[in-house]
Amino acid sequence: MSMLHWSILLPFIAAFCIPFTGKIARKIHTGWFVLAIPVAIFIYLCTLLPKIKEHATLLESVSWIPSLDISFDAYVDGLGLLFAMLITGIGALVTLYSIFYMNKEKENLVNFYVFLLLFMGAMLGVVLSDNLIVLYTFWEFTSLSSFLLIGYWNNRKASRYGAQKSLLITFLGGLSMLGGFIALYVMGDTFSIRELISMAPELIQHPLFYFSMVLVLLGAFTKSAQFPFHIWLPDAMEAPTPVSAYLHSATMVKAGIYLVARLSPIFALSAEWVWVVGLVGIITLFWGSFNAIRQHDLKGILAFSTISQLGMIMSMLGMGAAALHYTGDSSKVYMAATAAAIFHLINHATFKGSLFMVVGIIDHETGTRDIRKLGGLMTFMPITFTIAAIGSFSMAGLPPFNGFLSKEMFFKSTLTMANADFLSLETWGILFPVIAWVASVFTFVYCMILFFKTFTGKAKLEQLPKKPHEAPIGMLISPIILVSLVIIWGLFPNMLAETIIEPAVAAIQPVLYAADPYHVHISMWHGLQPELWMTIGVVALGFILYKTYPNWTGIYKWMPTRYTLNNGYNKSLSWLDIGSNKLTRGYMNGNIRDYLIYIFGFTFIILLYMMWRLDAFTLNTTSVTPIGIYEVILAVILVTASIMILFAKSRLTSIILLGTVGYTVSLLFVLFRAPDLALTQFVIETVSTSLFLLCFYHLPKYKPKEKRVRFKVTNLIIALGVGVTMTLLALSSHSTKLFSSISEYYKQVTYKEAGGENMVNVILVDFRGLDTMFEITVLAIAAIGIYTMIKLRLERKGGAE
Amino acid sequence: MLNFMLQLALLCITISMGILVYRVIKGPSIPDRVVALDAIGTNLICMIAVLSILLDTSMFLEVILLIGILSFTGTVAFSKFLEKGEIIENERDL
């Protein structure tokens, strides 16, 4: 176990210890204990930065299940470190924020922090694992802890609904991702991501390649809330705000982004990857920003905005993958998209984290998050106002904040995509910049709504549950740190470029990078490029749209609620529920006859099919003994009696006929020279017939009318089928004797070895006495069972009287 | 000759058994059926005796005795049932 492993496991260990600290130190907020953990890991990760900057990597391995090729490989490269630092850095800030947000008396803090720490550890595990199975394990841990955190206020219906929804959708994706991983293992015979990457050119030839690609992408898209799996994210907003800020903006939803980036070296060689990732991303970008405008809840706006920004990052990753289809300088144009994705990922984590915290503060200090009730908070909350201004202007893509830079880079990537000349991009590539531009206009509009509707205008104090005032300073520290990062990275973006973005790009596109190092340089002003004009257009049109937005929000009513994705999700859930219920009730009807029909039907159909399929029916009459007259007579009696049972009018007749069958069988035993069997058969037949008579005599009186067995075609078919199948089976098994019987041995040794002359009895008690013992046991159990059934019933009756 | 006679005997027994079975099925009253069943048992004894001579074995003599006992107990049980309405009188009520 190395330092790296301990840092991944530290949150889990801490999560185990937290319940004890909560009990010991009642006076201190539990969050203070928790805060130390992300800070410690963050500091440790910072010490790795210089190494990563030199493009060195760190691999520590601990074997877990060596026989299955599963080892806990912790691997740090640019991409892993970036994510790990985001997780711990924002984790520390969110913990600090939550100390002031979560009330010590009213909330169950132990639960909250245990879940949060579980999540943090799981997320670190996801981004620092090199083994696919370990990655999957941590991945499901993030889904699970996210489920717990969303349902934190489990007395609310909406919380439970949101938690269930996110669990279903992310687990669906997680499971399909596991399938994709296993397919990768089948292809490459290793779970190690690095080794799989090294054999990427061979993997693309494999027939399972596209299969695993689709499954892995399904996992990534569900986790990162890509269209059409984004529907869980807005409902996850029922979680406490620190959770929303941490999980549903900065970290967990980026796990899918991480997965796409991490596996890009394997899959991006195929052109379909570029299309699927790029297109799904850009559709999500548009759909999220389009829908954000109609929200009234501040967190709803932020949720859709997260969806849209994640789509933007995803599409940039797809565009970056196009670099693999070019060489030399032209591929660098596309690598810029990857760099932009990484840059925007960092930016989004900063401004979205701060915005969520701002919304949390507003909620905390005014008691509502409804945008229709808010307004004019600027004078009450000046610091929050400033933070929100920076955050939302950065999100809208305005200079001098970092969002502006990444948006410019994004536009540039889409424009290069439009000029690409492969994969029929020359005809359809123009879609990318157009959709991106329209989506950015909507982004601008909702950012403005978010900011101006909350902080400017007339204060509607009478509508607010609380009188608004500035938040305590502790609550403001974290968002202030985040927005100062927004400004610092906006003004000096190249601080990040060499230290973290370049190693991350190198990790996403290792082959290209090794061939020709790509130097990220982000500049605030790079001349009057088309992307600058696009930004100016966005601001201009966005401003007009914002000013007139009450006039055109009617378009949202055009879309009927019946055809929304949420409705589809709910309907499909209830349909699944009702459908499976109906299905189960349809065949599990409680009627034993029907179950017997299934059992016999399946038995004979499968047997017949297998006989036909394997051509198993054989008829060999060489070993058949000649048939005597007595056998024929007895067989006729047997058949007649059996058939007459079916047509018997009364039960008594059938019992007597059954007895006839039994006695005829014992006569057959006599004829076939089996005296012991004949003896037993006679006695048993007598006893069972009298038992039948007993049952018959005790039949209830109220339904005395005896009916003939009703005729049913299904029963006839099944009975005939079973009979015919068994006959055919018996005939063909008799016809194919593969080896001679072992009875010769018994004939020789019965007297010599066991000292008995009755061979049947010697076999029963001597050669194979164990079977006899357990048959005695069976009889004993039956006897005891009958005794208890009769006795217990009588006692209960007696007790009642 | 012996063989033929034995087979003839067997045929006769079978025919008589067939007639008795007719009585079992048709028998207007229960006692008719019980008596017919008892006679069938006896016929069975004869049949097995003849069969064991035919098969030249002494192994089935126990079967003959057994059928004798069974048909006796069966008939007695039925008779008691017809007379008293139950076979084993329970002294549960005491």
PDB file of N, CA and C in Angstrom, chain A residues 49-81:
ATOM      1  N   LEU A  49       2.286  17.546  -8.419  1.00  0.00           N
ATOM      2  CA  LEU A  49       2.164  18.419  -9.591  1.00  0.00           C
ATOM      3  C   LEU A  49       3.467  18.582 -10.377  1.00  0.00           C
ATOM      4  N   PRO A  50       4.591  18.879  -9.719  1.00  0.00           N
ATOM      5  CA  PRO A  50       5.819  19.066 -10.503  1.00  0.00           C
ATOM      6  C   PRO A  50       6.175  17.852 -11.345  1.00  0.00           C
ATOM      7  N   LYS A  51       5.943  16.670 -10.778  1.00  0.00           N
ATOM      8  CA  LYS A  51       6.242  15.445 -11.534  1.00  0.00           C
ATOM      9  C   LYS A  51       5.370  15.355 -12.781  1.00  0.00           C
ATOM     10  N   ILE A  52       4.077  15.647 -12.570  1.00  0.00           N
ATOM     11  CA  ILE A  52       3.136  15.527 -13.676  1.00  0.00           C
ATOM     12  C   ILE A  52       3.471  16.557 -14.750  1.00  0.00           C
ATOM     13  N   LYS A  53       3.930  17.702 -14.299  1.00  0.00           N
ATOM     14  CA  LYS A  53       4.260  18.752 -15.257  1.00  0.00           C
ATOM     15  C   LYS A  53       5.357  18.297 -16.197  1.00  0.00           C
ATOM     16  N   GLU A  54       6.271  17.468 -15.672  1.00  0.00           N
ATOM     17  CA  GLU A  54       7.338  16.916 -16.521  1.00  0.00           C
ATOM     18  C   GLU A  54       6.849  15.699 -17.296  1.00  0.00           C
ATOM     19  N   HIS A  55       5.541  15.450 -17.264  1.00  0.00           N
ATOM     20  CA  HIS A  55       4.925  14.326 -17.965  1.00  0.00           C
ATOM     21  C   HIS A  55       5.382  12.985 -17.441  1.00  0.00           C
ATOM     22  N   ALA A  56       5.757  12.976 -16.182  1.00  0.00           N
ATOM     23  CA  ALA A  56       6.011  11.682 -15.557  1.00  0.00           C
ATOM     24  C   ALA A  56       4.682  11.155 -15.023  1.00  0.00           C
ATOM     25  N   THR A  57       4.593   9.858 -14.859  1.00  0.00           N
ATOM     26  CA  THR A  57       3.373   9.289 -14.272  1.00  0.00           C
ATOM     27  C   THR A  57       3.765   8.461 -13.065  1.00  0.00           C
ATOM     28  N   LEU A  58       2.758   8.155 -12.287  1.00  0.00           N
ATOM     29  CA  LEU A  58       2.998   7.431 -11.044  1.00  0.00           C
ATOM     30  C   LEU A  58       2.066   6.235 -11.041  1.00  0.00           C
ATOM     31  N   LEU A  59       2.635   5.061 -10.841  1.00  0.00           N
ATOM     32  CA  LEU A  59       1.796   3.871 -10.820  1.00  0.00           C
ATOM     33  C   LEU A  59       2.133   3.058  -9.589  1.00  0.00           C
ATOM     34  N   GLU A  60       1.140   2.844  -8.770  1.00  0.00           N
ATOM     35  CA  GLU A  60       1.330   2.000  -7.592  1.00  0.00           C
ATOM     36  C   GLU A  60       0.326   0.865  -7.682  1.00  0.00           C
ATOM     37  N   SER A  61       0.787  -0.323  -7.418  1.00  0.00           N
ATOM     38  CA  SER A  61      -0.094  -1.468  -7.602  1.00  0.00           C
ATOM     39  C   SER A  61      -0.206  -2.269  -6.316  1.00  0.00           C
ATOM     40  N   VAL A  62      -1.420  -2.636  -5.991  1.00  0.00           N
ATOM     41  CA  VAL A  62      -1.656  -3.544  -4.870  1.00  0.00           C
ATOM     42  C   VAL A  62      -2.530  -4.649  -5.407  1.00  0.00           C
ATOM     43  N   SER A  63      -2.119  -5.870  -5.220  1.00  0.00           N
ATOM     44  CA  SER A  63      -2.920  -6.925  -5.839  1.00  0.00           C
ATOM     45  C   SER A  63      -4.152  -7.187  -4.983  1.00  0.00           C
ATOM     46  N   TRP A  64      -5.250  -7.360  -5.653  1.00  0.00           N
ATOM     47  CA  TRP A  64      -6.532  -7.516  -4.947  1.00  0.00           C
ATOM     48  C   TRP A  64      -7.055  -8.936  -5.175  1.00  0.00           C
ATOM     49  N   ILE A  65      -7.389  -9.249  -6.439  1.00  0.00           N
ATOM     50  CA  ILE A  65      -7.803 -10.612  -6.768  1.00  0.00           C
ATOM     51  C   ILE A  65      -6.885 -11.074  -7.889  1.00  0.00           C
ATOM     52  N   PRO A  66      -5.689 -11.499  -7.563  1.00  0.00           N
ATOM     53  CA  PRO A  66      -4.720 -11.780  -8.626  1.00  0.00           C
ATOM     54  C   PRO A  66      -5.179 -12.880  -9.582  1.00  0.00           C
ATOM     55  N   SER A  67      -5.948 -13.837  -9.065  1.00  0.00           N
ATOM     56  CA  SER A  67      -6.348 -14.935  -9.950  1.00  0.00           C
ATOM     57  C   SER A  67      -7.267 -14.445 -11.055  1.00  0.00           C
ATOM     58  N   LEU A  68      -7.938 -13.316 -10.835  1.00  0.00           N
ATOM     59  CA  LEU A  68      -8.833 -12.794 -11.876  1.00  0.00           C
ATOM     60  C   LEU A  68      -8.212 -11.601 -12.591  1.00  0.00           C
ATOM     61  N   ASP A  69      -6.925 -11.390 -12.357  1.00  0.00           N
ATOM     62  CA  ASP A  69      -6.236 -10.301 -13.034  1.00  0.00           C
ATOM     63  C   ASP A  69      -6.775  -8.941 -12.580  1.00  0.00           C
ATOM     64  N   ILE A  70      -7.255  -8.900 -11.334  1.00  0.00           N
ATOM     65  CA  ILE A  70      -7.781  -7.630 -10.820  1.00  0.00           C
ATOM     66  C   ILE A  70      -6.841  -7.140  -9.734  1.00  0.00           C
ATOM     67  N   SER A  71      -6.226  -6.032  -9.976  1.00  0.00           N
ATOM     68  CA  SER A  71      -5.387  -5.464  -8.928  1.00  0.00           C
ATOM     69  C   SER A  71      -5.750  -3.999  -8.768  1.00  0.00           C
ATOM     70  N   PHE A  72      -5.546  -3.519  -7.584  1.00  0.00           N
ATOM     71  CA  PHE A  72      -5.893  -2.137  -7.277  1.00  0.00           C
ATOM     72  C   PHE A  72      -4.716  -1.276  -7.733  1.00  0.00           C
ATOM     73  N   ASP A  73      -4.730  -0.908  -9.006  1.00  0.00           N
ATOM     74  CA  ASP A  73      -3.644  -0.099  -9.552  1.00  0.00           C
ATOM     75  C   ASP A  73      -4.023   1.367  -9.448  1.00  0.00           C
ATOM     76  N   ALA A  74      -3.254   2.095  -8.658  1.00  0.00           N
ATOM     77  CA  ALA A  74      -3.481   3.532  -8.622  1.00  0.00           C
ATOM     78  C   ALA A  74      -2.512   4.164  -9.608  1.00  0.00           C
ATOM     79  N   TYR A  75      -3.072   4.958 -10.472  1.00  0.00           N
ATOM     80  CA  TYR A  75      -2.267   5.497 -11.564  1.00  0.00           C
ATOM     81  C   TYR A  75      -2.532   6.999 -11.647  1.00  0.00           C
ATOM     82  N   VAL A  76      -1.475   7.776 -11.629  1.00  0.00           N
ATOM     83  CA  VAL A  76      -1.651   9.229 -11.709  1.00  0.00           C
ATOM     84  C   VAL A  76      -0.981   9.729 -12.967  1.00  0.00           C
ATOM     85  N   ASP A  77      -1.759  10.371 -13.800  1.00  0.00           N
ATOM     86  CA  ASP A  77      -1.179  11.142 -14.894  1.00  0.00           C
ATOM     87  C   ASP A  77      -1.907  12.484 -14.919  1.00  0.00           C
ATOM     88  N   GLY A  78      -1.717  13.251 -15.974  1.00  0.00           N
ATOM     89  CA  GLY A  78      -2.289  14.586 -15.992  1.00  0.00           C
ATOM     90  C   GLY A  78      -3.783  14.592 -15.770  1.00  0.00           C
ATOM     91  N   LEU A  79      -4.469  13.689 -16.463  1.00  0.00           N
ATOM     92  CA  LEU A  79      -5.933  13.668 -16.390  1.00  0.00           C
ATOM     93  C   LEU A  79      -6.406  13.263 -14.995  1.00  0.00           C
ATOM     94  N   GLY A  80      -5.794  12.188 -14.474  1.00  0.00           N
ATOM     95  CA  GLY A  80      -6.189  11.711 -13.153  1.00  0.00           C
ATOM     96  C   GLY A  80      -5.925  12.755 -12.090  1.00  0.00           C
ATOM     97  N   LEU A  81      -4.780  13.396 -12.192  1.00  0.00           N
ATOM     98  CA  LEU A  81      -4.433  14.388 -11.174  1.00  0.00           C
ATOM     99  C   LEU A  81      -5.384  15.577 -11.231  1.00  0.00           C
TER     100      LEU A  81
END
